[in-house]
Amino acid sequence: MTCRGSPSFTLGALLKDPDGETPIDNTLHRIFLEDLQRLLRTLTRQEQVVIRMRYGLDNSETMSLSDIARRLGLTLERIRQVEMTALDKLRSPTEKQAMEPYMS
């Protein structure tokens, strides 16, 4: 479909992201983030915070366990336990199945 009577000026060109992402890429990314948020809501609040900080899921840098412990005022061992419990939950068959479409 052309716009403004010019064969080289298309609707696709108007919608194209300057960073090279297409509307489909943007939509798929948004759906992935929604699925990830849904998955994280299966965790306790503390588990969510630790996983988000550890893996940089809030558009931030990843953090070491010791940095998380300092930030939250907990021991390194407690943060390690929380992370392992959360990861075990996320690896459960039900939760794992929810993310299978993204594992390729």
PDB file of C-alpha atoms in Angstrom, residues 19-66:
ATOM      1  CA  ASP A  19      15.919   0.693  15.394  1.00  0.00           C
ATOM      2  CA  GLY A  20      14.893  -1.952  12.871  1.00  0.00           C
ATOM      3  CA  GLU A  21      12.097  -3.587  14.862  1.00  0.00           C
ATOM      4  CA  THR A  22       8.891  -4.290  13.001  1.00  0.00           C
ATOM      5  CA  PRO A  23       5.410  -3.921  14.497  1.00  0.00           C
ATOM      6  CA  ILE A  24       5.316  -7.733  14.727  1.00  0.00           C
ATOM      7  CA  ASP A  25       8.612  -7.760  16.662  1.00  0.00           C
ATOM      8  CA  ASN A  26       7.232  -5.129  19.028  1.00  0.00           C
ATOM      9  CA  THR A  27       4.015  -7.086  19.540  1.00  0.00           C
ATOM     10  CA  LEU A  28       5.852 -10.351  20.181  1.00  0.00           C
ATOM     11  CA  HIS A  29       8.142  -8.616  22.667  1.00  0.00           C
ATOM     12  CA  ARG A  30       5.138  -7.117  24.481  1.00  0.00           C
ATOM     13  CA  ILE A  31       3.427 -10.536  24.649  1.00  0.00           C
ATOM     14  CA  PHE A  32       6.641 -12.091  25.985  1.00  0.00           C
ATOM     15  CA  LEU A  33       6.890  -9.435  28.709  1.00  0.00           C
ATOM     16  CA  GLU A  34       3.239  -9.987  29.667  1.00  0.00           C
ATOM     17  CA  ASP A  35       3.829 -13.745  29.914  1.00  0.00           C
ATOM     18  CA  LEU A  36       6.970 -13.164  31.962  1.00  0.00           C
ATOM     19  CA  GLN A  37       5.086 -10.850  34.351  1.00  0.00           C
ATOM     20  CA  ARG A  38       2.335 -13.464  34.706  1.00  0.00           C
ATOM     21  CA  LEU A  39       4.944 -16.101  35.491  1.00  0.00           C
ATOM     22  CA  LEU A  40       6.688 -13.908  38.069  1.00  0.00           C
ATOM     23  CA  ARG A  41       3.370 -13.287  39.826  1.00  0.00           C
ATOM     24  CA  THR A  42       3.396 -16.984  40.808  1.00  0.00           C
ATOM     25  CA  LEU A  43       6.311 -16.174  43.135  1.00  0.00           C
ATOM     26  CA  THR A  44       6.192 -14.536  46.545  1.00  0.00           C
ATOM     27  CA  ARG A  45       6.937 -10.812  46.654  1.00  0.00           C
ATOM     28  CA  GLN A  46      10.423 -11.446  48.050  1.00  0.00           C
ATOM     29  CA  GLU A  47      11.169 -14.033  45.365  1.00  0.00           C
ATOM     30  CA  GLN A  48       9.999 -11.627  42.667  1.00  0.00           C
ATOM     31  CA  VAL A  49      12.263  -8.855  43.960  1.00  0.00           C
ATOM     32  CA  VAL A  50      15.305 -11.129  44.123  1.00  0.00           C
ATOM     33  CA  ILE A  51      14.742 -12.582  40.631  1.00  0.00           C
ATOM     34  CA  ARG A  52      14.113  -9.147  39.117  1.00  0.00           C
ATOM     35  CA  MET A  53      17.288  -7.756  40.672  1.00  0.00           C
ATOM     36  CA  ARG A  54      19.406 -10.831  39.943  1.00  0.00           C
ATOM     37  CA  TYR A  55      18.524 -10.960  36.244  1.00  0.00           C
ATOM     38  CA  GLY A  56      17.935  -7.245  35.575  1.00  0.00           C
ATOM     39  CA  LEU A  57      14.286  -7.722  34.610  1.00  0.00           C
ATOM     40  CA  ASP A  58      13.283  -4.135  35.335  1.00  0.00           C
ATOM     41  CA  ASN A  59      15.457  -2.657  32.602  1.00  0.00           C
ATOM     42  CA  SER A  60      18.404  -2.496  34.937  1.00  0.00           C
ATOM     43  CA  GLU A  61      21.740  -4.194  35.313  1.00  0.00           C
ATOM     44  CA  THR A  62      21.987  -7.680  36.735  1.00  0.00           C
ATOM     45  CA  MET A  63      23.076  -7.773  40.345  1.00  0.00           C
ATOM     46  CA  SER A  64      25.248 -10.183  42.285  1.00  0.00           C
ATOM     47  CA  LEU A  65      23.781 -12.060  45.232  1.00  0.00           C
ATOM     48  CA  SER A  66      25.935 -10.042  47.617  1.00  0.00           C
TER      49      SER A  66
END
